[in-house]
Coordinates of C-alpha atoms and ligand atoms in Angstrom, one line a residue:
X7 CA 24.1 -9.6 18.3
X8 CA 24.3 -9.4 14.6
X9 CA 24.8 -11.6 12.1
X10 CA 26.3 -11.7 8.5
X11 CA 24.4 -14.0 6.7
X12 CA 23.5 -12.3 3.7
X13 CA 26.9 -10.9 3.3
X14 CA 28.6 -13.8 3.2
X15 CA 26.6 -14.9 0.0
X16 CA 28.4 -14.0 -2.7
X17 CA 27.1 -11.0 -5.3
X18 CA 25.6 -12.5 -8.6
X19 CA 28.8 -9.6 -10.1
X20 CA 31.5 -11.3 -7.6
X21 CA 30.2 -15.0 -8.9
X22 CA 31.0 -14.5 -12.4
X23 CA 33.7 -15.7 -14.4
X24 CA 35.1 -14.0 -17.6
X25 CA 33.5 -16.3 -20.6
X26 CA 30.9 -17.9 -19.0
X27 CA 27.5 -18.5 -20.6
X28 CA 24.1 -19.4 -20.1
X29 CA 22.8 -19.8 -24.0
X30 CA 23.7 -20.4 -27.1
X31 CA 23.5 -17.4 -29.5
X32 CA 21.1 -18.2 -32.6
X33 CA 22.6 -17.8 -35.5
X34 CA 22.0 -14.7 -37.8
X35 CA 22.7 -13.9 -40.9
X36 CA 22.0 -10.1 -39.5
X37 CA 25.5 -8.6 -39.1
X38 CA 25.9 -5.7 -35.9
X39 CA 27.3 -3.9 -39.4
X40 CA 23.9 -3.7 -40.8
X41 CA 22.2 -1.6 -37.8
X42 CA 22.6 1.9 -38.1
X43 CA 23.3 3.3 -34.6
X44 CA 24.9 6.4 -34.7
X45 CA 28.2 6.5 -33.4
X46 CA 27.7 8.9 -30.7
X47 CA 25.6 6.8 -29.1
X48 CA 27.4 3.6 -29.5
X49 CA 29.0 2.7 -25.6
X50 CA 32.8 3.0 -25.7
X51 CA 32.9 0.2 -23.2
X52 CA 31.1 -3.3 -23.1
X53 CA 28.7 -2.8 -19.8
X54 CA 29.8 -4.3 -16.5
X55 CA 27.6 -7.5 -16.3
X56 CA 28.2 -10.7 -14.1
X57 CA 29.0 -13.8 -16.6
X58 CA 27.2 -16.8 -15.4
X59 CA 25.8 -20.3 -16.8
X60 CA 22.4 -21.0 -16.4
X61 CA 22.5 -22.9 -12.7
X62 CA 24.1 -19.9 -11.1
X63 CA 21.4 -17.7 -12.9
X64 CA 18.8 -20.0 -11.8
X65 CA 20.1 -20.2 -8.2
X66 CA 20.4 -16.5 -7.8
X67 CA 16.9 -15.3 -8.7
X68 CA 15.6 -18.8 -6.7
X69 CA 17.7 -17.1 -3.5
X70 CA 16.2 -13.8 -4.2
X71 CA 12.8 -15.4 -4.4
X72 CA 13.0 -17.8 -1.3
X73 CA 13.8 -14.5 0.6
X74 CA 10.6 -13.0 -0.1
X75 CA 7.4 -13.7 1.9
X76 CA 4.5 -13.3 0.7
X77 CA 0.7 -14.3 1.0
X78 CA 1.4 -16.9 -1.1
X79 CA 4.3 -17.6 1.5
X80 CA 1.9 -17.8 4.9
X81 CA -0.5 -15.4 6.5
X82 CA 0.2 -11.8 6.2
X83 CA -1.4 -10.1 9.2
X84 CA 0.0 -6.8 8.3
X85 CA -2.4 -3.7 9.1
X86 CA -3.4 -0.9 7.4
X87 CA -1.3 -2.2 4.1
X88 CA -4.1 -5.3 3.6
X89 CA -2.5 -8.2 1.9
X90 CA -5.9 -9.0 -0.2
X91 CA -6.6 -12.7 -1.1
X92 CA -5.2 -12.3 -5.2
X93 CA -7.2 -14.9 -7.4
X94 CA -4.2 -16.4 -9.7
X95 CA -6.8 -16.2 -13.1
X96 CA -6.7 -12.3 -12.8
X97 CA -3.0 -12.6 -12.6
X98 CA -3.5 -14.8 -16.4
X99 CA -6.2 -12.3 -17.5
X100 CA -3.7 -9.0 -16.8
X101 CA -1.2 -10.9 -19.2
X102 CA -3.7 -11.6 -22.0
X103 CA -1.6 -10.4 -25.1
X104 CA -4.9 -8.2 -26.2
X105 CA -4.3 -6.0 -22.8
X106 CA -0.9 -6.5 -21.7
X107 CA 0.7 -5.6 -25.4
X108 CA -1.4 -2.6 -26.3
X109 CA 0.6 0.4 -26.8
X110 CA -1.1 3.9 -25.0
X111 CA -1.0 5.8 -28.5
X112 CA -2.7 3.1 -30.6
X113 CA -5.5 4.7 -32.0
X114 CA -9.0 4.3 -29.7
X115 CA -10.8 2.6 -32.4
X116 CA -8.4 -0.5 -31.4
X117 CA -8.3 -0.3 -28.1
X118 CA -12.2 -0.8 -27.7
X119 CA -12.0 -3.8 -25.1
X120 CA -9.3 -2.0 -22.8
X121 CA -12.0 1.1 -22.8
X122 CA -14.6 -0.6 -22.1
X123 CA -13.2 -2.2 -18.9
X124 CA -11.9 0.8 -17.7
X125 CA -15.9 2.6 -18.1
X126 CA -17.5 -0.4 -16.8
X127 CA -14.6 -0.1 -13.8
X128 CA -15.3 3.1 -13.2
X129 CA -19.3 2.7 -12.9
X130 CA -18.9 -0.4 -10.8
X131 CA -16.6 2.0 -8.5
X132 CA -18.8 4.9 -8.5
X133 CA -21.5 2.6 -7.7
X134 CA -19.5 1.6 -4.8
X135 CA -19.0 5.1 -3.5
X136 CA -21.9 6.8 -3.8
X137 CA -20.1 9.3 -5.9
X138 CA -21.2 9.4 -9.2
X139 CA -17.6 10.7 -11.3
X140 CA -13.9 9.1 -11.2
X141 CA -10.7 8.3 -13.0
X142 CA -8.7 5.6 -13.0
X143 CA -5.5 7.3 -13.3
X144 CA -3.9 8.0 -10.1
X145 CA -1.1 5.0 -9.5
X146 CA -1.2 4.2 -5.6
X147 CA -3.2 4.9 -2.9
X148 CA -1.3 8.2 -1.7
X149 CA -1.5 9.3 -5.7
X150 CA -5.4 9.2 -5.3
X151 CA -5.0 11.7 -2.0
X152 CA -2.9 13.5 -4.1
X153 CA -5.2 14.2 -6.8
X154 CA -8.3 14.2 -4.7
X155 CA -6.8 17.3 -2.2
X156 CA -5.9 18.6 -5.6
X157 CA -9.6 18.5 -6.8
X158 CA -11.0 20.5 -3.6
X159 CA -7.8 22.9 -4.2
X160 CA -9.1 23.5 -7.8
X161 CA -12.8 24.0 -6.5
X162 CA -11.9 26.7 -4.1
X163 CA -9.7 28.4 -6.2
X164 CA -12.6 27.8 -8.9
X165 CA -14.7 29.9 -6.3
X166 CA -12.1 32.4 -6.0
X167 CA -11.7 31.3 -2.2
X168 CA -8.3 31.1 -2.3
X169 CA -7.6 31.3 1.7
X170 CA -8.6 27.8 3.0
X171 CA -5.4 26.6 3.2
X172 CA -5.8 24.0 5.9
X173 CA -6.8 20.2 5.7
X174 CA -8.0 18.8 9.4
X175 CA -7.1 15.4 10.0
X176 CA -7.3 12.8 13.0
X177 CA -4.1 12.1 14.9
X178 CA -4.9 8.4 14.2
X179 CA -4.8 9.3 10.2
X180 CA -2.4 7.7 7.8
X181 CA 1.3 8.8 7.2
X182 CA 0.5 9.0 3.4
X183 CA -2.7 11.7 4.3
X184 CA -0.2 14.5 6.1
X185 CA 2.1 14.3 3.2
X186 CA -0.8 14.4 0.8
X187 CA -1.6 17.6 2.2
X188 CA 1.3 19.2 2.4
X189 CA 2.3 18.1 -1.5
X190 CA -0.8 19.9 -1.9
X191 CA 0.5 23.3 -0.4
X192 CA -2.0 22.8 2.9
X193 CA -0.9 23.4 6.3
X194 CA -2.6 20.0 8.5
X195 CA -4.4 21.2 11.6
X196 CA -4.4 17.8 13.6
X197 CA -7.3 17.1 15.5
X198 CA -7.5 14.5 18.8
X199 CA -9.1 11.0 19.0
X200 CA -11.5 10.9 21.8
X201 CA -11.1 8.0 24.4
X202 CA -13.2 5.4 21.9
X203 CA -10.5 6.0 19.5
X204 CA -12.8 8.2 17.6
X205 CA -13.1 11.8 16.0
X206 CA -13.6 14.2 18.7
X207 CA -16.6 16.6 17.9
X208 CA -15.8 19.6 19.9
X209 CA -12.0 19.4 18.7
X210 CA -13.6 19.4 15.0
X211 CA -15.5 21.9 15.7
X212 CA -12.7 23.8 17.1
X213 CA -10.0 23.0 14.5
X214 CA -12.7 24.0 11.3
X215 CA -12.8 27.8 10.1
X216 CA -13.0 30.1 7.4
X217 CA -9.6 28.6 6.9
X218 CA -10.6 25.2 6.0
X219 CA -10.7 23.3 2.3
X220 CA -11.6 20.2 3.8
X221 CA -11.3 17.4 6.3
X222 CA -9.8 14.1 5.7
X223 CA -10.5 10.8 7.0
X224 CA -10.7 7.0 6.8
X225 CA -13.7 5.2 7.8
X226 CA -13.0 2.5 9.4
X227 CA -10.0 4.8 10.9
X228 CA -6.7 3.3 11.3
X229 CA -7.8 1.5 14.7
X230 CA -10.0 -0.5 12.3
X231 CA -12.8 1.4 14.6
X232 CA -15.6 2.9 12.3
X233 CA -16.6 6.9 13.0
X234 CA -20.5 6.3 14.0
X235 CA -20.4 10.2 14.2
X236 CA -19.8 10.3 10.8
X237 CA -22.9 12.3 9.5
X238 CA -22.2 15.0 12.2
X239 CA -19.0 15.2 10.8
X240 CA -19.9 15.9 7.4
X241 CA -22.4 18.6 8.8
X242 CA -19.2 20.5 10.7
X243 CA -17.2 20.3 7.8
X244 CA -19.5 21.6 5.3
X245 CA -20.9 24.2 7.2
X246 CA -17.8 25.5 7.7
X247 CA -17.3 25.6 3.9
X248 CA -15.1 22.6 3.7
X249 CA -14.9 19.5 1.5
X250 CA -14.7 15.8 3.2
X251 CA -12.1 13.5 1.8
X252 CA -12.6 9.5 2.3
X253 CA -9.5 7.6 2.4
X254 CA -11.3 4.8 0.6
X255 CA -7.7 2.2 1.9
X256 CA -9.6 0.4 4.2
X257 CA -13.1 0.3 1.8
X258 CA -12.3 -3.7 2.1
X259 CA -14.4 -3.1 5.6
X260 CA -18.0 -1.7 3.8
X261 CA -18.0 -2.8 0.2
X262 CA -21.4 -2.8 -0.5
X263 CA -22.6 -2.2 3.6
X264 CA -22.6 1.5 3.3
X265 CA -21.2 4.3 0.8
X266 CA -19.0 7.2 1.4
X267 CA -21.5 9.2 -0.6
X268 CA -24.2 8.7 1.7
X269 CA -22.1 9.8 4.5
X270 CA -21.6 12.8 3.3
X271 CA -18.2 12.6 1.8
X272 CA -17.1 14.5 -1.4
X273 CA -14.2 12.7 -2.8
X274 CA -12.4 9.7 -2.5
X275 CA -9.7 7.4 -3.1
X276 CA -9.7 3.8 -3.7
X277 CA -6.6 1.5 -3.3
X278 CA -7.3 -1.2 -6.1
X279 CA -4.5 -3.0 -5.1
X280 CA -5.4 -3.4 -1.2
X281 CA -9.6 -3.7 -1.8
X282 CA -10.1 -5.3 -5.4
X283 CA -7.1 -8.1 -5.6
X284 CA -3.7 -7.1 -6.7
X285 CA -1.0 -8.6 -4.9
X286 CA 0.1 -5.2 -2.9
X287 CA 3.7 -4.7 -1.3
X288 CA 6.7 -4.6 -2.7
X289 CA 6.5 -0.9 -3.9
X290 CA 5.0 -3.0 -6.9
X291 CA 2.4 -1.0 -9.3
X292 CA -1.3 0.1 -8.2
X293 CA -3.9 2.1 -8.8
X294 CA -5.7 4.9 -6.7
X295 CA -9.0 6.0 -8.8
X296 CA -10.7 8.8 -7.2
X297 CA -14.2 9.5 -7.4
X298 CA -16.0 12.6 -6.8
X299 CA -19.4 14.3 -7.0
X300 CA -20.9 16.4 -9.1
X301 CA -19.2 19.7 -8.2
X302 CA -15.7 18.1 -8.4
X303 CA -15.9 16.5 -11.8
X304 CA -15.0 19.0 -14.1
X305 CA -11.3 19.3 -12.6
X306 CA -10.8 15.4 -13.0
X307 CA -7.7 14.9 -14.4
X308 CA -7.7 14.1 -18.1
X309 CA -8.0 12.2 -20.2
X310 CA -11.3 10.6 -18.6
X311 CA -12.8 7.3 -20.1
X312 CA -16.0 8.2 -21.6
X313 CA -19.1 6.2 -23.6
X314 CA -21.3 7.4 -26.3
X315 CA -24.3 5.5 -26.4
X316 CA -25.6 5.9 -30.0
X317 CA -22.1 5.1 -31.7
X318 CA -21.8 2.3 -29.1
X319 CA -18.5 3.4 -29.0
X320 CA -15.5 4.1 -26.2
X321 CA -13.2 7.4 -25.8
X322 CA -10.6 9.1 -24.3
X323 CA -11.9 13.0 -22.8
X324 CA -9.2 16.0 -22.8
X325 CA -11.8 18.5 -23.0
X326 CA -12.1 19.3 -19.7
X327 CA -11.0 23.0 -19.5
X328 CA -11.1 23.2 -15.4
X329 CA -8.9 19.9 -15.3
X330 CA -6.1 19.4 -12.6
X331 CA -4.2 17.9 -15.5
X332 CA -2.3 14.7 -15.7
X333 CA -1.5 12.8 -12.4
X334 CA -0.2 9.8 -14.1
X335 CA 1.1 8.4 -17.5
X336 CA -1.4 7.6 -20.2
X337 CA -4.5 6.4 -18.6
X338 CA -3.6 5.0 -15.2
X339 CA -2.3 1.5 -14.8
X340 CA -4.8 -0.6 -17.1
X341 CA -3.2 -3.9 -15.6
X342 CA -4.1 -2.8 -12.3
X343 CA -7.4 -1.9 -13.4
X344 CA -8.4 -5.3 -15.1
X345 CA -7.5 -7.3 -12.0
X346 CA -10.1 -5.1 -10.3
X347 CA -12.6 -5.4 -12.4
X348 CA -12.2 -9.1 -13.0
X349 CA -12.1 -9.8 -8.9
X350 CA -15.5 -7.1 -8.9
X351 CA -17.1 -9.6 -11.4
X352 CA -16.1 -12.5 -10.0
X353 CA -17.5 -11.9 -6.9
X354 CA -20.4 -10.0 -7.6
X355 CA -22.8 -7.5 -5.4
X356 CA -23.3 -10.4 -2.9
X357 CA -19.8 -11.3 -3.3
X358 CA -18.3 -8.5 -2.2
X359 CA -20.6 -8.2 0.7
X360 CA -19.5 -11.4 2.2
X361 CA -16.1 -10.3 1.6
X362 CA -16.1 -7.4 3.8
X363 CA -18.1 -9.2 6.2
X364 CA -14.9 -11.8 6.1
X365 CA -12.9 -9.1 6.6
X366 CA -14.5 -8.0 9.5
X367 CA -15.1 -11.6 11.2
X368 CA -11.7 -12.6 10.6
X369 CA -10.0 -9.2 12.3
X370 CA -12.6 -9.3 15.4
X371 CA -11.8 -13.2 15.5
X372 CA -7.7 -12.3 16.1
X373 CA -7.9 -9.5 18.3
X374 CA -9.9 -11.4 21.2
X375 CA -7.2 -13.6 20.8
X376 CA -4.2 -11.6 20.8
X377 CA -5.3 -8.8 23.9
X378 CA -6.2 -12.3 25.6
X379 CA -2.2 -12.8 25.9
X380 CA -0.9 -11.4 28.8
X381 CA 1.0 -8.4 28.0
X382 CA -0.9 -7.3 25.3
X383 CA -4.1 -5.1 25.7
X384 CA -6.4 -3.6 23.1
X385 CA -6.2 -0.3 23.1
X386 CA -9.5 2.7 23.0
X387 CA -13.0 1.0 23.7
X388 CA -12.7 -2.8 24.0
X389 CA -16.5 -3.1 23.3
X390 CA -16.3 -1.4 20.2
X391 CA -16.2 -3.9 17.4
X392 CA -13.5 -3.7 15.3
X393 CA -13.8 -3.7 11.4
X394 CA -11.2 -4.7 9.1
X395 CA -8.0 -4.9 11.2
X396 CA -7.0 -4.1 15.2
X397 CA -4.7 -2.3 17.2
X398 CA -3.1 -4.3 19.7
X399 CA -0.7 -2.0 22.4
X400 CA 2.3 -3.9 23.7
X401 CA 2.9 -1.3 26.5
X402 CA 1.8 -3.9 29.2
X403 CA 5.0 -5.9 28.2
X404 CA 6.8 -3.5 27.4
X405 CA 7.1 -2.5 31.1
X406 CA 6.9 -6.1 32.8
X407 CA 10.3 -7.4 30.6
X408 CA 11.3 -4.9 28.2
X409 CA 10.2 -6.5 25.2
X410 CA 8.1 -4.1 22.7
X411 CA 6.1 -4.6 19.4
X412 CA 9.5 -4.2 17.3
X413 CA 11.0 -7.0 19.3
X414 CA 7.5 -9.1 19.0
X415 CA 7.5 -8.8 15.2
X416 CA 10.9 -9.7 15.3
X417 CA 10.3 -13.4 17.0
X418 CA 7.8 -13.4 14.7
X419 CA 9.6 -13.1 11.7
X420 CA 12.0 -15.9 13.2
X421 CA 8.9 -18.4 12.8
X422 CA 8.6 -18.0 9.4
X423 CA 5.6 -15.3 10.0
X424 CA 4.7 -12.6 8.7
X425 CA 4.8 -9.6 11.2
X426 CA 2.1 -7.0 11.9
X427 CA 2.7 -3.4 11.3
X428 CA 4.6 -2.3 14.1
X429 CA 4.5 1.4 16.1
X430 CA 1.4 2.5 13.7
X431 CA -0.9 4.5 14.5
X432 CA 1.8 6.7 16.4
X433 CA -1.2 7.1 19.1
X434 CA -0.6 3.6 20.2
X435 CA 3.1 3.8 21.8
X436 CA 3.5 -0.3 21.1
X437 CA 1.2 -1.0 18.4
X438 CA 0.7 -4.4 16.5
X439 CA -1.7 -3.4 14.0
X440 CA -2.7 -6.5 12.7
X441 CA -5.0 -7.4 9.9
X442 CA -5.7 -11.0 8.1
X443 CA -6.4 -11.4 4.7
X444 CA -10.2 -11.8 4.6
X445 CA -10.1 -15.6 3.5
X446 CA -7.4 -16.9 6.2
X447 CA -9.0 -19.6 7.7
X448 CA -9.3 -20.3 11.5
X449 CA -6.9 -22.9 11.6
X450 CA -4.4 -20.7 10.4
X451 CA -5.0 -17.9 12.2
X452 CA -5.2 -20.0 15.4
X453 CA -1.7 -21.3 14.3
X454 CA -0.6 -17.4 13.8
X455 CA -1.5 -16.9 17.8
X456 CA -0.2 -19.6 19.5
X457 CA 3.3 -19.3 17.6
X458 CA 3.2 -15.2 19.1
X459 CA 2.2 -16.9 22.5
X460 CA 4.9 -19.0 22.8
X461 CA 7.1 -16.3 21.2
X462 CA 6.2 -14.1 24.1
X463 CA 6.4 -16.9 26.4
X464 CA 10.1 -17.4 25.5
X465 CA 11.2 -13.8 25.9
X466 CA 9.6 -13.6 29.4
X467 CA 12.0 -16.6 30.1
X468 CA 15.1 -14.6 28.6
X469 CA 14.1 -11.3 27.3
X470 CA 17.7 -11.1 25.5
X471 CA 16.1 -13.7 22.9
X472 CA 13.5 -10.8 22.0
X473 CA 16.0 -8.2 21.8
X474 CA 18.3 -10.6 18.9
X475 CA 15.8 -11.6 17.4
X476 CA 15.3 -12.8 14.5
X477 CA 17.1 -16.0 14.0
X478 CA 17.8 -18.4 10.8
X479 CA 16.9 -15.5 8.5
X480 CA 19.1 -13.7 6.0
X481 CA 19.5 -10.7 7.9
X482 CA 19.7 -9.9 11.2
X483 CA 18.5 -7.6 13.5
X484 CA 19.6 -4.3 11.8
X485 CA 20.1 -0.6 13.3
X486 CA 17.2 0.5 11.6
X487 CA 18.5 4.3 12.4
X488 CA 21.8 3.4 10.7
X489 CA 20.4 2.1 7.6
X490 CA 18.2 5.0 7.1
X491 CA 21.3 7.4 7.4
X492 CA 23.6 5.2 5.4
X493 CA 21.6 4.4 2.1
X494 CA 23.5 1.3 0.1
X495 CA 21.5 1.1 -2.9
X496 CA 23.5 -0.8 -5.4
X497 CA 26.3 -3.0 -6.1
X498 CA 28.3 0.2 -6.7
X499 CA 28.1 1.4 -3.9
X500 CA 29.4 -2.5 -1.5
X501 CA 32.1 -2.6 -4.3
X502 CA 33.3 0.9 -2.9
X503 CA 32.8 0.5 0.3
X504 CA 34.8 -3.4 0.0
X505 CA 37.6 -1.4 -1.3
X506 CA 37.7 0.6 1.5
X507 CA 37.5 -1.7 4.1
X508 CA 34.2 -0.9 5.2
X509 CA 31.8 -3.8 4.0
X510 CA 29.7 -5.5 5.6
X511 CA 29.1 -2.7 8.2
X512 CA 30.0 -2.2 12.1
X513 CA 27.2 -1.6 14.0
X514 CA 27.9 0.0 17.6
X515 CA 27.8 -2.4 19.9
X516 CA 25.0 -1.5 22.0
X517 CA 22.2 -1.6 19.2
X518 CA 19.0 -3.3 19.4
Ligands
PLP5 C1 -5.2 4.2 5.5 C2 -4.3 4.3 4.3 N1 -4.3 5.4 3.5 C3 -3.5 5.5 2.5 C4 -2.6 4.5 2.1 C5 -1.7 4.8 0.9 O1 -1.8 3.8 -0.1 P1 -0.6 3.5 -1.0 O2 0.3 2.6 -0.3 O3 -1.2 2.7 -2.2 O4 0.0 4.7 -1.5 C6 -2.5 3.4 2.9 C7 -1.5 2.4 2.5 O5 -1.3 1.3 3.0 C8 -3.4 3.2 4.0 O6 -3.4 2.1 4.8

């Protein structure tokens, strides 16, 4: 079954009217005569734009904005992508006119406040990791691996070992860390999880050689299980001549418990907008700092936020001459950056503590409730606590009625929830890999598990209401294979495909 909802709303371009108007031009004494645009790049044609007045503007951006959910919305249990708890006063602070309306080429001399923040960021993160170096400049998580794989490239090659080509990796690791690599010109050797979910040792010691620049891991991994081996790791790695990578995403687990740096990592990545506040999703802007120790610092990428003490005064670096180079505009995202530091302020050393230890109680708290529902089972060592987020495997279900974790997120959604991630790690065949946002409180969380109880309840009455679901929402259920294959990206593209007949789409009729 599939529905048409949102194509029977009309297009903010069909819903215009020639003439129509939502203000009242000021009046100018400024004629268009008076600008001196050269003619060859005056348009020939006015632009195509919908003509509205101000209740159908209104209505259309209140539409587009009662379709979105987010933690604002309700809980967000989705794992791995960590909707953080996003204080509204950083949101006011990132718009403060002396931040938000700087311009990157004003000279340094007035940008004094903006550098600042970004230093003290920076120590406060280094702090964190037990690495003593960073920037600030890689945009997004995956941007961090980027430039952190390209740091332990540029040391080898700095060496003049320029045949470890290989980056080993968990088969529990992150989408975004394979494609890291690769970007990087590695080839991923892909190691195994042992039955507890865990790195195993004798296929890491297998999988590392001569061959290796490094080994790359999260800790917590993506089963929200933390490596206790983690020391032994670092010793393989690094006696095989290889670098460890942290993939700092799921930091929110050990802010201030333990540091990478002590475990023996080299390098990491941070996602500011998952760990530090930020509201994350969305494809929306973040920030990835990476930092590194000592022998990885010169190649930072430039420019790098430095202090000179006796001049009390703030500056941009480009003088490193082993540099990686830019991985990002200007200096990073700077907004990004001052919601961090103001949530790391706010909060504190003892502060952030108590966060990750709220992230931790409020993850260990769902998952005894969800594998309690029959159907659902938690997957690797069920007397392994769990840290920031769990991995729930609908396989049980899966088999007794046919209904899967795609289907469960989709009953979900129906209820005005949030789902989990679905079908990640890909060693969990029906993963719900779900993870509250550290300051959802029991009552809601409670709320969360009885509405997927008697969701699951439901479909074992008629498991045809799982496989159509969701219900009352915009869009159906859509052939997810489909709409990767057939990319509609603009109002262009419906307007030709209208004319031909072929909008809204025909789905075959036996999807699900
Ligand atoms: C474990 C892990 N690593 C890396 C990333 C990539 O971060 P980003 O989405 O900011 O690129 C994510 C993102 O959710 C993640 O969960």
């Amino acid at each position: 079954m599939y529905r048409q909802a949102i194509y029977d709303e009309p297009l903010i371009y069909d819903l215009g009217k020639k003439g129509r108007r939502a203000h009242l031009p000021l009046k100018t004494d400024v004629s268009p005569i008076d600008i001196n645009i050269p003619e060859s790049m005056k348009r020939k044609e006015a632009p195509e734009l919908p003509e509205l007045h101000e209740g159908e503007v209104m209505r259309h951006y209140l539409h587009l904005a009662q379709m979105n959910y987010c933690v604002d919305s309700g809980i967000y249990p989705l794992g791995s992508c960590t909707m953080k708890y996003n204080p509204k006063i950083n949101e006011a602070l990132a718009r403060a006119e002396g931040l938000a309306y700087t311009h990157p080429y004003q000279p340094v001399e007035t940008i004094q406040g903006t550098l600042e923040m970004m230093y003290e960021l920076q120590k406060a993160l280094t702090e964190l990791a037990g690495l003593p170096y960073c920037s600030l400049q890689p945009p997004a998580g995956a941007a961090g691996e980027y430039t952190g794989l390209g740091l332990i490239r540029a040391y080898h090659q700095d060496k003049g070992d320029f045949d470890r080509d290989e980056i080993v990796t968990p088969d529990s690791s992150h989408g975004t860390n394979p494609a890291s690599t690769v970007m990087n010109g590695y080839k991923i050797i892909e190691i195994k999880s042992n039955e507890n979910g865990q790195v195993d040792l004798d296929a890491l010691r297998a999988a590392v050689s001569e061959k290796t620049a490094g080994f790359m891991i999260t800790n917590p991994n993506t089963l929200g299980i933390f490596e206790s081996d983690i020391c032994e790791i670092a010793e393989i790695v690094h006696e095989s001549g290889g670098l460890l990578y942290y993939d700092g995403a799921n930091f929110n687990a050990i802010i201030g418990i333990i540091r990478p740096g002590e475990m023996g990592f080299d390098v990491l990545h941070y996602n500011l907008h998952k760990t530090f506040s930020t509201p994350h999703g969305g494809g929306g802007p973040g920030a990835g700092p990476v930092c590194c120790s000592e022998r990885l610092k010169e190649f930072l990428p430039v420019p790098t936020v430095e202090y000179e003490e006796e001049k009390d005064f703030y500056y941009l670096n480009y003088d490193l001459p082993k540099t990686i180079g830019k991985v990002h505009g200007y200096y990073g995202n700077t907004g990004i950056a001052l919601r961090g530091y103001a949530y790391i302020c706010a909060l504190g050393a003892k502060g952030l503590i108590h966060t990750s230890e709220q992230a931790v109680l409020v993850a260990n708290y769902v998952m005894r409730k969800v594998e309690a529902i029959d159907g659902l089972r938690l997957r690797f060592n069920r007397n392994l606590p769990r840290k920031h987020e769990c991995v729930i495997d609908a396989s049980p279900l899966k088999h007794q009625i046919g209904v899967g974790a795609m289907d469960i997120a989709k009953m979900l959604i129906s209820r005005g929830k949030h789902a989990p991630t679905v079908l990640f790690p890909l060693i969990v065949h029906e993963a719900l890999m779900i993870e509250p946002t550290e300051n959802e409180n029991k009552e809601s969380i409670d709320q969360f598990v009885q509405v997927l109880k008697e969701e699951i309840d439901k479909a074992r009455d008629n498991p045809d209401y799982a496989h159509d679901a969701p219900y009352w929402t915009s869009v159906g259920r859509v052939d997810d294979s489909w709409a990767v294959k057939n990319l509609i990206l603009s109002y262009k593209m419906i307007k030709n495909l209208k004319t031909k007949g072929e909008w809204p789409p025909k789905w075959p009729e036996d999807h699900h």
